mmCIF file of C-alpha atoms and ligand atoms in Angstrom:
data_model
loop_
_atom_site.group_PDB
_atom_site.id
_atom_site.type_symbol
_atom_site.label_atom_id
_atom_site.label_comp_id
_atom_site.label_asym_id
_atom_site.label_seq_id
_atom_site.Cartn_x
_atom_site.Cartn_y
_atom_site.Cartn_z
ATOM 1 C CA MET O 1 26.305 36.267 -26.009
ATOM 2 C CA SER O 2 24.231 33.182 -25.312
ATOM 3 C CA MET O 3 21.136 33.379 -23.186
ATOM 4 C CA LEU O 4 22.722 31.037 -20.721
ATOM 5 C CA LYS O 5 25.800 33.142 -20.337
ATOM 6 C CA ARG O 6 23.729 36.254 -19.820
ATOM 7 C CA ARG O 7 21.886 34.497 -17.063
ATOM 8 C CA THR O 8 25.154 33.520 -15.410
ATOM 9 C CA LEU O 9 26.229 37.152 -15.401
ATOM 10 C CA LEU O 10 22.916 38.235 -13.967
ATOM 11 C CA ALA O 11 23.197 35.655 -11.214
ATOM 12 C CA GLY O 12 26.669 37.012 -10.490
ATOM 13 C CA ALA O 13 25.293 40.528 -10.257
ATOM 14 C CA ALA O 14 22.853 39.395 -7.591
ATOM 15 C CA LEU O 15 25.594 38.182 -5.240
ATOM 16 C CA PRO O 16 25.766 40.012 -1.941
ATOM 17 C CA LEU O 17 28.386 42.770 -2.020
ATOM 18 C CA ILE O 18 30.501 41.080 0.567
ATOM 19 C CA ALA O 19 31.161 38.205 -1.825
ATOM 20 C CA ILE O 20 32.751 40.426 -4.409
ATOM 21 C CA GLY O 21 36.448 39.922 -4.463
ATOM 22 C CA THR O 22 36.254 36.910 -2.148
ATOM 23 C CA ARG O 23 34.845 34.423 -4.650
ATOM 24 C CA PRO O 24 37.022 33.050 -7.387
ATOM 25 C CA ALA O 25 35.796 34.099 -10.807
ATOM 26 C CA ARG O 26 33.581 31.413 -12.324
ATOM 27 C CA SER O 27 35.371 29.550 -15.014
ATOM 28 C CA ALA O 28 32.283 27.748 -16.271
ATOM 29 C CA GLU O 29 31.160 29.061 -19.608
ATOM 30 C CA PHE O 30 27.721 27.488 -19.253
ATOM 31 C CA SER O 31 26.145 27.526 -15.836
ATOM 32 C CA LEU O 32 22.986 25.426 -15.919
ATOM 33 C CA LYS O 33 20.268 24.508 -13.446
ATOM 34 C CA LEU O 34 18.800 21.023 -12.965
ATOM 35 C CA ALA O 35 15.778 20.712 -10.696
ATOM 36 C CA ASN O 36 13.792 17.787 -9.278
ATOM 37 C CA ASN O 37 11.066 17.016 -6.761
ATOM 38 C CA VAL O 38 12.665 14.210 -4.718
ATOM 39 C CA PRO O 39 14.787 14.370 -1.556
ATOM 40 C CA VAL O 40 18.543 14.774 -1.852
ATOM 41 C CA THR O 41 18.944 11.195 -0.564
ATOM 42 C CA HIS O 42 16.827 9.685 -3.380
ATOM 43 C CA PRO O 43 18.912 7.742 -5.948
ATOM 44 C CA MET O 44 17.723 10.156 -8.621
ATOM 45 C CA SER O 45 19.298 13.137 -6.833
ATOM 46 C CA ILE O 46 22.475 11.185 -6.086
ATOM 47 C CA ARG O 47 22.893 10.018 -9.683
ATOM 48 C CA GLN O 48 22.085 13.467 -11.080
ATOM 49 C CA GLN O 49 24.764 14.986 -8.871
ATOM 50 C CA GLU O 50 27.247 12.398 -10.142
ATOM 51 C CA ALA O 51 26.304 13.116 -13.752
ATOM 52 C CA ALA O 52 26.919 16.816 -13.151
ATOM 53 C CA GLY O 53 30.386 15.991 -11.835
ATOM 54 C CA ARG O 54 31.246 13.843 -14.846
ATOM 55 C CA ILE O 55 29.906 16.487 -17.240
ATOM 56 C CA LYS O 56 32.013 19.174 -15.627
ATOM 57 C CA ALA O 57 35.114 16.994 -15.830
ATOM 58 C CA ALA O 58 34.476 15.912 -19.418
ATOM 59 C CA THR O 59 33.978 19.516 -20.568
ATOM 60 C CA ASN O 60 37.038 20.811 -18.688
ATOM 61 C CA GLY O 61 34.816 22.813 -16.394
ATOM 62 C CA SER O 62 32.947 24.664 -19.097
ATOM 63 C CA VAL O 63 29.544 23.059 -18.383
ATOM 64 C CA ASP O 64 28.614 23.432 -14.733
ATOM 65 C CA ILE O 65 25.246 21.915 -13.811
ATOM 66 C CA GLN O 66 23.890 22.876 -10.409
ATOM 67 C CA LEU O 67 21.366 20.501 -8.842
ATOM 68 C CA PHE O 68 18.303 21.857 -7.020
ATOM 69 C CA PRO O 69 16.588 18.780 -5.514
ATOM 70 C CA ASN O 70 13.535 18.408 -3.297
ATOM 71 C CA ASN O 71 11.348 21.150 -4.792
ATOM 72 C CA GLN O 72 13.834 23.836 -3.791
ATOM 73 C CA LEU O 73 12.752 25.834 -6.840
ATOM 74 C CA GLY O 74 9.028 25.211 -6.312
ATOM 75 C CA SER O 75 6.407 22.583 -7.036
ATOM 76 C CA ASP O 76 6.309 20.472 -10.193
ATOM 77 C CA THR O 77 3.831 22.907 -11.711
ATOM 78 C CA ASP O 78 6.154 25.842 -10.952
ATOM 79 C CA MET O 79 9.242 24.035 -12.196
ATOM 80 C CA LEU O 80 7.566 23.051 -15.465
ATOM 81 C CA SER O 81 6.838 26.695 -16.227
ATOM 82 C CA GLN O 82 10.369 27.692 -15.185
ATOM 83 C CA LEU O 83 11.717 25.070 -17.575
ATOM 84 C CA ARG O 84 9.558 26.406 -20.381
ATOM 85 C CA SER O 85 10.646 30.004 -19.788
ATOM 86 C CA GLY O 86 14.307 28.987 -19.588
ATOM 87 C CA ALA O 87 14.722 29.933 -15.920
ATOM 88 C CA ILE O 88 15.827 26.338 -15.322
ATOM 89 C CA ASP O 89 17.569 24.222 -17.929
ATOM 90 C CA PHE O 90 16.806 20.620 -16.921
ATOM 91 C CA PHE O 91 13.970 19.131 -14.894
ATOM 92 C CA THR O 92 12.902 15.550 -14.207
ATOM 93 C CA LEU O 93 9.133 15.159 -14.350
ATOM 94 C CA SER O 94 6.650 12.293 -14.383
ATOM 95 C CA GLY O 95 5.211 11.765 -17.854
ATOM 96 C CA LEU O 96 1.777 11.906 -16.281
ATOM 97 C CA ILE O 97 2.345 15.442 -15.019
ATOM 98 C CA LEU O 98 4.069 16.404 -18.262
ATOM 99 C CA SER O 99 0.749 15.542 -19.889
ATOM 100 C CA THR O 100 -0.620 18.892 -18.686
ATOM 101 C CA LEU O 101 1.540 20.249 -21.539
ATOM 102 C CA VAL O 102 1.992 17.171 -23.762
ATOM 103 C CA PRO O 103 -1.259 15.166 -23.519
ATOM 104 C CA ALA O 104 0.265 12.000 -25.021
ATOM 105 C CA ALA O 105 2.902 11.818 -22.286
ATOM 106 C CA SER O 106 0.606 10.211 -19.724
ATOM 107 C CA ILE O 107 -0.019 7.122 -21.833
ATOM 108 C CA SER O 108 2.667 5.147 -19.989
ATOM 109 C CA GLY O 109 0.638 5.576 -16.794
ATOM 110 C CA VAL O 110 -2.527 3.817 -17.928
ATOM 111 C CA GLY O 111 -3.628 1.602 -15.057
ATOM 112 C CA PHE O 112 -2.139 -1.900 -14.941
ATOM 113 C CA ALA O 113 -0.482 -1.467 -18.355
ATOM 114 C CA PHE O 114 2.868 -3.021 -17.405
ATOM 115 C CA LYS O 115 3.163 -6.378 -15.712
ATOM 116 C CA ASP O 116 6.849 -6.061 -14.786
ATOM 117 C CA TYR O 117 10.030 -4.029 -15.268
ATOM 118 C CA ASP O 118 11.133 -5.951 -18.369
ATOM 119 C CA THR O 119 7.966 -4.798 -20.098
ATOM 120 C CA VAL O 120 8.439 -1.243 -18.799
ATOM 121 C CA TRP O 121 11.983 -0.831 -20.129
ATOM 122 C CA ALA O 122 11.224 -2.532 -23.436
ATOM 123 C CA ALA O 123 8.423 -0.020 -23.957
ATOM 124 C CA MET O 124 10.079 3.119 -22.609
ATOM 125 C CA ASP O 125 13.421 2.468 -24.337
ATOM 126 C CA GLY O 126 11.469 1.317 -27.383
ATOM 127 C CA ARG O 127 8.523 2.485 -29.462
ATOM 128 C CA LEU O 128 6.333 3.879 -26.720
ATOM 129 C CA GLY O 129 9.112 6.035 -25.258
ATOM 130 C CA ALA O 130 10.121 7.228 -28.735
ATOM 131 C CA TYR O 131 6.532 8.263 -29.403
ATOM 132 C CA ILE O 132 6.328 10.261 -26.155
ATOM 133 C CA ARG O 133 9.698 11.935 -26.778
ATOM 134 C CA THR O 134 8.609 13.002 -30.256
ATOM 135 C CA GLU O 135 5.385 14.498 -28.888
ATOM 136 C CA THR O 136 7.387 16.295 -26.183
ATOM 137 C CA GLY O 137 9.738 17.712 -28.815
ATOM 138 C CA LYS O 138 6.775 19.428 -30.456
ATOM 139 C CA ARG O 139 6.307 21.569 -27.342
ATOM 140 C CA GLY O 140 9.754 23.142 -27.135
ATOM 141 C CA LEU O 141 11.177 20.566 -24.743
ATOM 142 C CA ILE O 142 13.652 17.749 -25.200
ATOM 143 C CA ALA O 143 13.057 14.466 -23.373
ATOM 144 C CA MET O 144 16.382 12.624 -23.086
ATOM 145 C CA ASP O 145 16.485 9.038 -24.320
ATOM 146 C CA LYS O 146 16.562 7.260 -20.967
ATOM 147 C CA ILE O 147 13.688 7.798 -18.585
ATOM 148 C CA TRP O 148 14.518 7.567 -14.857
ATOM 149 C CA ASP O 149 12.633 5.133 -12.634
ATOM 150 C CA ASN O 150 10.147 6.205 -10.023
ATOM 151 C CA GLY O 151 8.504 2.803 -9.673
ATOM 152 C CA PHE O 152 5.310 0.799 -9.431
ATOM 153 C CA ARG O 153 2.908 2.726 -7.285
ATOM 154 C CA GLN O 154 1.239 1.449 -4.103
ATOM 155 C CA ILE O 155 -1.624 2.987 -2.137
ATOM 156 C CA THR O 156 -1.095 4.151 1.441
ATOM 157 C CA SER O 157 -3.706 5.248 3.938
ATOM 158 C CA SER O 158 -3.971 6.644 7.433
ATOM 159 C CA SER O 159 -7.620 5.683 7.960
ATOM 160 C CA HIS O 160 -8.176 2.091 6.823
ATOM 161 C CA PRO O 161 -6.449 -0.568 4.723
ATOM 162 C CA ILE O 162 -7.406 -0.716 1.052
ATOM 163 C CA ARG O 163 -7.909 -4.425 0.409
ATOM 164 C CA ALA O 164 -10.480 -4.389 -2.388
ATOM 165 C CA PRO O 165 -11.827 -1.784 -4.829
ATOM 166 C CA ALA O 166 -14.819 -1.186 -2.531
ATOM 167 C CA ASP O 167 -12.439 0.150 0.149
ATOM 168 C CA LEU O 168 -11.652 3.074 -2.159
ATOM 169 C CA LYS O 169 -15.222 4.321 -2.134
ATOM 170 C CA GLY O 170 -15.111 8.017 -1.193
ATOM 171 C CA PHE O 171 -11.462 7.624 -0.124
ATOM 172 C CA LYS O 172 -9.778 11.045 -0.029
ATOM 173 C CA ILE O 173 -6.623 10.236 -1.922
ATOM 174 C CA ARG O 174 -3.963 12.708 -2.964
ATOM 175 C CA VAL O 175 -2.938 12.302 -6.592
ATOM 176 C CA PRO O 176 -0.354 14.297 -8.565
ATOM 177 C CA VAL O 177 -1.633 17.044 -10.850
ATOM 178 C CA SER O 178 -2.633 15.071 -13.944
ATOM 179 C CA PRO O 179 -5.971 14.319 -15.618
ATOM 180 C CA LEU O 180 -5.105 10.623 -15.983
ATOM 181 C CA TRP O 181 -4.513 10.207 -12.260
ATOM 182 C CA THR O 182 -7.727 11.973 -11.333
ATOM 183 C CA SER O 183 -9.723 10.010 -13.888
ATOM 184 C CA MET O 184 -8.303 6.694 -12.735
ATOM 185 C CA PHE O 185 -9.129 7.173 -9.063
ATOM 186 C CA GLN O 186 -12.546 8.567 -9.885
ATOM 187 C CA ALA O 187 -13.157 5.444 -11.951
ATOM 188 C CA LEU O 188 -12.237 3.403 -8.865
ATOM 189 C CA GLY O 189 -14.831 5.310 -6.828
ATOM 190 C CA ALA O 190 -12.353 7.369 -4.774
ATOM 191 C CA SER O 191 -12.338 11.145 -4.222
ATOM 192 C CA PRO O 192 -8.966 12.202 -5.633
ATOM 193 C CA ILE O 193 -7.433 15.566 -4.714
ATOM 194 C CA SER O 194 -4.669 16.990 -6.953
ATOM 195 C CA ILE O 195 -1.687 18.107 -4.886
ATOM 196 C CA ASN O 196 1.938 18.632 -5.924
ATOM 197 C CA PHE O 197 4.468 16.387 -4.218
ATOM 198 C CA ALA O 198 5.958 19.388 -2.396
ATOM 199 C CA GLU O 199 2.764 19.533 -0.298
ATOM 200 C CA VAL O 200 2.059 15.822 0.163
ATOM 201 C CA TYR O 201 3.607 15.252 3.575
ATOM 202 C CA SER O 202 1.705 18.143 5.138
ATOM 203 C CA ALA O 203 -1.526 17.237 3.335
ATOM 204 C CA LEU O 204 -1.333 13.768 4.898
ATOM 205 C CA GLN O 205 -0.287 15.083 8.282
ATOM 206 C CA THR O 206 -3.215 17.496 8.443
ATOM 207 C CA HIS O 207 -5.619 14.903 6.968
ATOM 208 C CA ILE O 208 -6.518 17.040 3.977
ATOM 209 C CA ALA O 209 -5.955 13.673 2.309
ATOM 210 C CA GLU O 210 -6.413 10.268 3.955
ATOM 211 C CA GLY O 211 -4.033 8.570 1.615
ATOM 212 C CA GLN O 212 -1.770 8.784 -1.379
ATOM 213 C CA GLU O 213 -0.019 6.454 -3.787
ATOM 214 C CA ASN O 214 3.698 6.253 -4.569
ATOM 215 C CA PRO O 215 6.418 3.644 -5.021
ATOM 216 C CA LEU O 216 7.699 2.083 -1.786
ATOM 217 C CA SER O 217 11.124 3.643 -2.341
ATOM 218 C CA LEU O 218 9.669 7.136 -2.192
ATOM 219 C CA ILE O 219 7.303 6.307 0.677
ATOM 220 C CA GLU O 220 10.471 5.452 2.573
ATOM 221 C CA ILE O 221 12.776 8.229 1.383
ATOM 222 C CA ALA O 222 10.195 11.017 1.772
ATOM 223 C CA LYS O 223 9.241 9.572 5.198
ATOM 224 C CA LEU O 224 5.573 9.248 4.303
ATOM 225 C CA TYR O 225 5.438 6.304 6.737
ATOM 226 C CA GLU O 226 5.466 8.902 9.520
ATOM 227 C CA VAL O 227 1.999 10.086 8.494
ATOM 228 C CA GLN O 228 0.510 6.867 7.034
ATOM 229 C CA LYS O 229 -0.453 3.524 8.600
ATOM 230 C CA TYR O 230 -1.344 1.067 5.803
ATOM 231 C CA VAL O 231 0.163 0.089 2.436
ATOM 232 C CA SER O 232 -1.748 -1.860 -0.212
ATOM 233 C CA MET O 233 0.359 -3.532 -2.861
ATOM 234 C CA THR O 234 -1.761 -2.551 -5.833
ATOM 235 C CA SER O 235 1.108 -1.750 -8.280
ATOM 236 C CA HIS O 236 -1.678 0.014 -10.141
ATOM 237 C CA MET O 237 0.685 1.885 -12.438
ATOM 238 C CA TRP O 238 4.327 2.323 -13.263
ATOM 239 C CA ASP O 239 5.741 5.840 -13.219
ATOM 240 C CA GLY O 240 9.040 7.335 -14.363
ATOM 241 C CA PHE O 241 10.689 10.740 -14.637
ATOM 242 C CA TRP O 242 11.604 12.147 -18.051
ATOM 243 C CA MET O 243 14.822 14.171 -18.056
ATOM 244 C CA LEU O 244 13.537 17.289 -19.785
ATOM 245 C CA ALA O 245 15.623 20.110 -21.221
ATOM 246 C CA ASN O 246 14.557 23.461 -22.562
ATOM 247 C CA LYS O 247 15.242 23.081 -26.290
ATOM 248 C CA ARG O 248 16.237 26.714 -26.857
ATOM 249 C CA GLY O 249 18.690 26.704 -23.972
ATOM 250 C CA PHE O 250 20.134 23.288 -24.766
ATOM 251 C CA SER O 251 20.827 24.261 -28.368
ATOM 252 C CA THR O 252 23.075 27.125 -27.206
ATOM 253 C CA LEU O 253 25.554 24.511 -25.958
ATOM 254 C CA PRO O 254 28.189 23.517 -28.505
ATOM 255 C CA PRO O 255 27.285 20.185 -30.159
ATOM 256 C CA ASP O 256 30.065 18.252 -28.430
ATOM 257 C CA ALA O 257 28.923 19.547 -25.027
ATOM 258 C CA GLN O 258 25.335 18.594 -25.860
ATOM 259 C CA GLU O 259 26.560 15.114 -26.584
ATOM 260 C CA VAL O 260 28.450 14.831 -23.300
ATOM 261 C CA VAL O 261 25.459 16.093 -21.308
ATOM 262 C CA ALA O 262 23.026 13.679 -22.968
ATOM 263 C CA ARG O 263 25.427 10.757 -22.676
ATOM 264 C CA GLU O 264 26.104 11.301 -18.976
ATOM 265 C CA LEU O 265 22.493 11.989 -18.010
ATOM 266 C CA ASN O 266 21.399 8.828 -19.829
ATOM 267 C CA ALA O 267 24.175 6.805 -18.166
ATOM 268 C CA SER O 268 23.107 8.063 -14.744
ATOM 269 C CA ALA O 269 19.480 7.194 -15.518
ATOM 270 C CA LEU O 270 20.466 3.562 -16.094
ATOM 271 C CA GLN O 271 22.378 3.498 -12.808
ATOM 272 C CA GLU O 272 19.395 5.013 -11.022
ATOM 273 C CA ARG O 273 17.139 2.282 -12.410
ATOM 274 C CA ALA O 274 19.487 -0.292 -10.875
ATOM 275 C CA ASP O 275 19.504 1.594 -7.555
ATOM 276 C CA ILE O 276 15.713 1.539 -7.382
ATOM 277 C CA ALA O 277 15.658 -2.165 -8.265
ATOM 278 C CA ALA O 278 18.073 -2.824 -5.398
ATOM 279 C CA LEU O 279 16.034 -0.676 -2.999
ATOM 280 C CA ASN O 280 12.898 -2.592 -3.885
ATOM 281 C CA GLY O 281 14.546 -5.659 -2.395
ATOM 282 C CA SER O 282 15.012 -4.127 1.056
ATOM 283 C CA VAL O 283 12.407 -1.453 1.485
ATOM 284 C CA THR O 284 9.442 -3.629 2.485
ATOM 285 C CA ALA O 285 11.190 -4.932 5.588
ATOM 286 C CA ASP O 286 12.265 -1.394 6.519
ATOM 287 C CA LEU O 287 8.763 -0.013 6.175
ATOM 288 C CA LYS O 288 7.286 -2.879 8.208
ATOM 289 C CA ALA O 289 9.835 -2.187 10.922
ATOM 290 C CA LYS O 290 8.693 1.440 10.888
ATOM 291 C CA GLY O 291 5.140 0.314 11.604
ATOM 292 C CA LEU O 292 3.412 0.240 8.234
ATOM 293 C CA GLU O 293 0.900 -2.592 7.827
ATOM 294 C CA PHE O 294 1.011 -4.249 4.420
ATOM 295 C CA SER O 295 -1.876 -5.811 2.476
ATOM 296 C CA GLU O 296 -1.546 -7.907 -0.639
ATOM 297 C CA VAL O 297 -4.488 -7.285 -2.957
ATOM 298 C CA ASP O 298 -6.212 -9.029 -5.823
ATOM 299 C CA LYS O 299 -4.892 -6.761 -8.594
ATOM 300 C CA PRO O 300 -7.205 -8.086 -11.335
ATOM 301 C CA ALA O 301 -10.164 -6.964 -9.214
ATOM 302 C CA PHE O 302 -8.919 -3.371 -9.395
ATOM 303 C CA ARG O 303 -8.268 -3.667 -13.103
ATOM 304 C CA ASP O 304 -11.752 -5.094 -13.660
ATOM 305 C CA ALA O 305 -13.230 -2.166 -11.732
ATOM 306 C CA LEU O 306 -11.425 0.243 -14.052
ATOM 307 C CA ARG O 307 -12.644 -1.627 -17.095
ATOM 308 C CA ALA O 308 -16.226 -1.734 -15.830
ATOM 309 C CA ALA O 309 -16.146 2.032 -15.256
ATOM 310 C CA GLY O 310 -15.169 2.571 -18.893
ATOM 311 C CA PHE O 311 -11.691 3.857 -18.014
ATOM 312 C CA TYR O 312 -9.814 2.060 -20.815
ATOM 313 C CA ALA O 313 -12.374 2.931 -23.480
ATOM 314 C CA GLU O 314 -12.318 6.592 -22.461
ATOM 315 C CA TRP O 315 -8.537 6.913 -22.550
ATOM 316 C CA LYS O 316 -8.175 4.953 -25.768
ATOM 317 C CA LYS O 317 -10.417 7.567 -27.330
ATOM 318 C CA LYS O 318 -8.407 10.427 -25.821
ATOM 319 C CA TYR O 319 -5.004 9.133 -26.948
ATOM 320 C CA GLY O 320 -6.272 7.970 -30.330
ATOM 321 C CA ASP O 321 -6.135 4.566 -32.007
ATOM 322 C CA ASP O 322 -2.554 4.938 -33.266
ATOM 323 C CA ALA O 323 -1.068 5.793 -29.883
ATOM 324 C CA TRP O 324 -3.143 3.095 -28.198
ATOM 325 C CA ALA O 325 -1.888 0.554 -30.731
ATOM 326 C CA ILE O 326 1.719 1.463 -29.828
ATOM 327 C CA LEU O 327 0.902 1.021 -26.149
ATOM 328 C CA GLU O 328 -0.782 -2.346 -26.670
ATOM 329 C CA SER O 329 2.036 -3.531 -28.944
ATOM 330 C CA GLN O 330 4.199 -3.420 -25.825
ATOM 331 C CA THR O 331 1.788 -4.310 -23.061
ATOM 332 C CA GLY O 332 -0.643 -6.720 -24.690
ATOM 333 C CA SER O 333 -4.352 -6.027 -24.967
ATOM 334 C CA LEU O 334 -5.721 -3.587 -22.392
ATOM 335 C CA SER O 335 -9.278 -2.864 -23.380
HETATM 336 O O1 X2X I 1 4.244 13.459 -7.066
HETATM 337 C C1 X2X I 1 4.525 12.279 -6.849
HETATM 338 O O2 X2X I 1 3.797 11.520 -6.214
HETATM 339 C C2 X2X I 1 5.796 11.717 -7.432
HETATM 340 C C3 X2X I 1 6.973 12.208 -6.628
HETATM 341 O O3 X2X I 1 5.768 10.332 -7.411
HETATM 342 C C4 X2X I 1 5.897 12.183 -8.810
HETATM 343 O O4 X2X I 1 6.740 12.963 -9.167
HETATM 344 C C5 X2X I 1 4.884 11.681 -9.750
#
């Protein structure tokens, strides 16, 4: 019996007694869990749910993927270990956070690497993405071909607007759990605090952190505008979510089912990218209407501050010359 099937039976055994006899027997041969850290209304959750529906239909009900959005199964850190142990089967995670397991995976988050989305997709669907997926494969995980969009990240604050690098001095900013994020905001003179997304709203509400940084789409969908006052359009990095699978678990699916799952997840990723692009067109006006004050910033000034602090030199050394050369082949010269 496959591991996955055993798990399905175990889950069945844990049903409350009252359900026995009242629930139809499960027909799915493979009952799989997909987890993420964004609200159920985020395009990523919506498109993942759709993919699950298409996968079930295309496999005549034998592959049933259940979606657990919005950190229902725990924080990113928790979900990454659940994915590794096989307790969950699929999980979408920022490459920067994945770097706690696969150091190379944060390379796409180097500050100001990508000037626009065309450059992002050329790199992530091209050599840079292939490099990260190969590195991920060495750690028992599969990263599907198409990365999902999170977006270009902007800084928000409840205390004061961030208009220039000097405004970041001592700024208590929440960053996700990732050495690259911490290093980058330290290089900018801020005081970064690592907090999983599951705790961000309350950390801002209770002023454990003055600010945070995320794409506008997520600032809107996770209602961070309720606990923040200012947005600075720094676009200091692009961030995406790799669709990760546990390699052991995935390989217990028959090859044709594996193909359907990969095909449909990748198709949904492309649709999600388009959703985020469309949202980017409308979200600024919405956030302004909700009371956020926007500042345009001189982005090169922030990039120069990073360079002056030795940020690029340090990370080039960490990733190694070969990896850095792949990055620069897609972004142009960074150091
Ligand atoms: O934790 C965050 O800020 C988020 C939701 O953007 C990521 O998953 C990196």
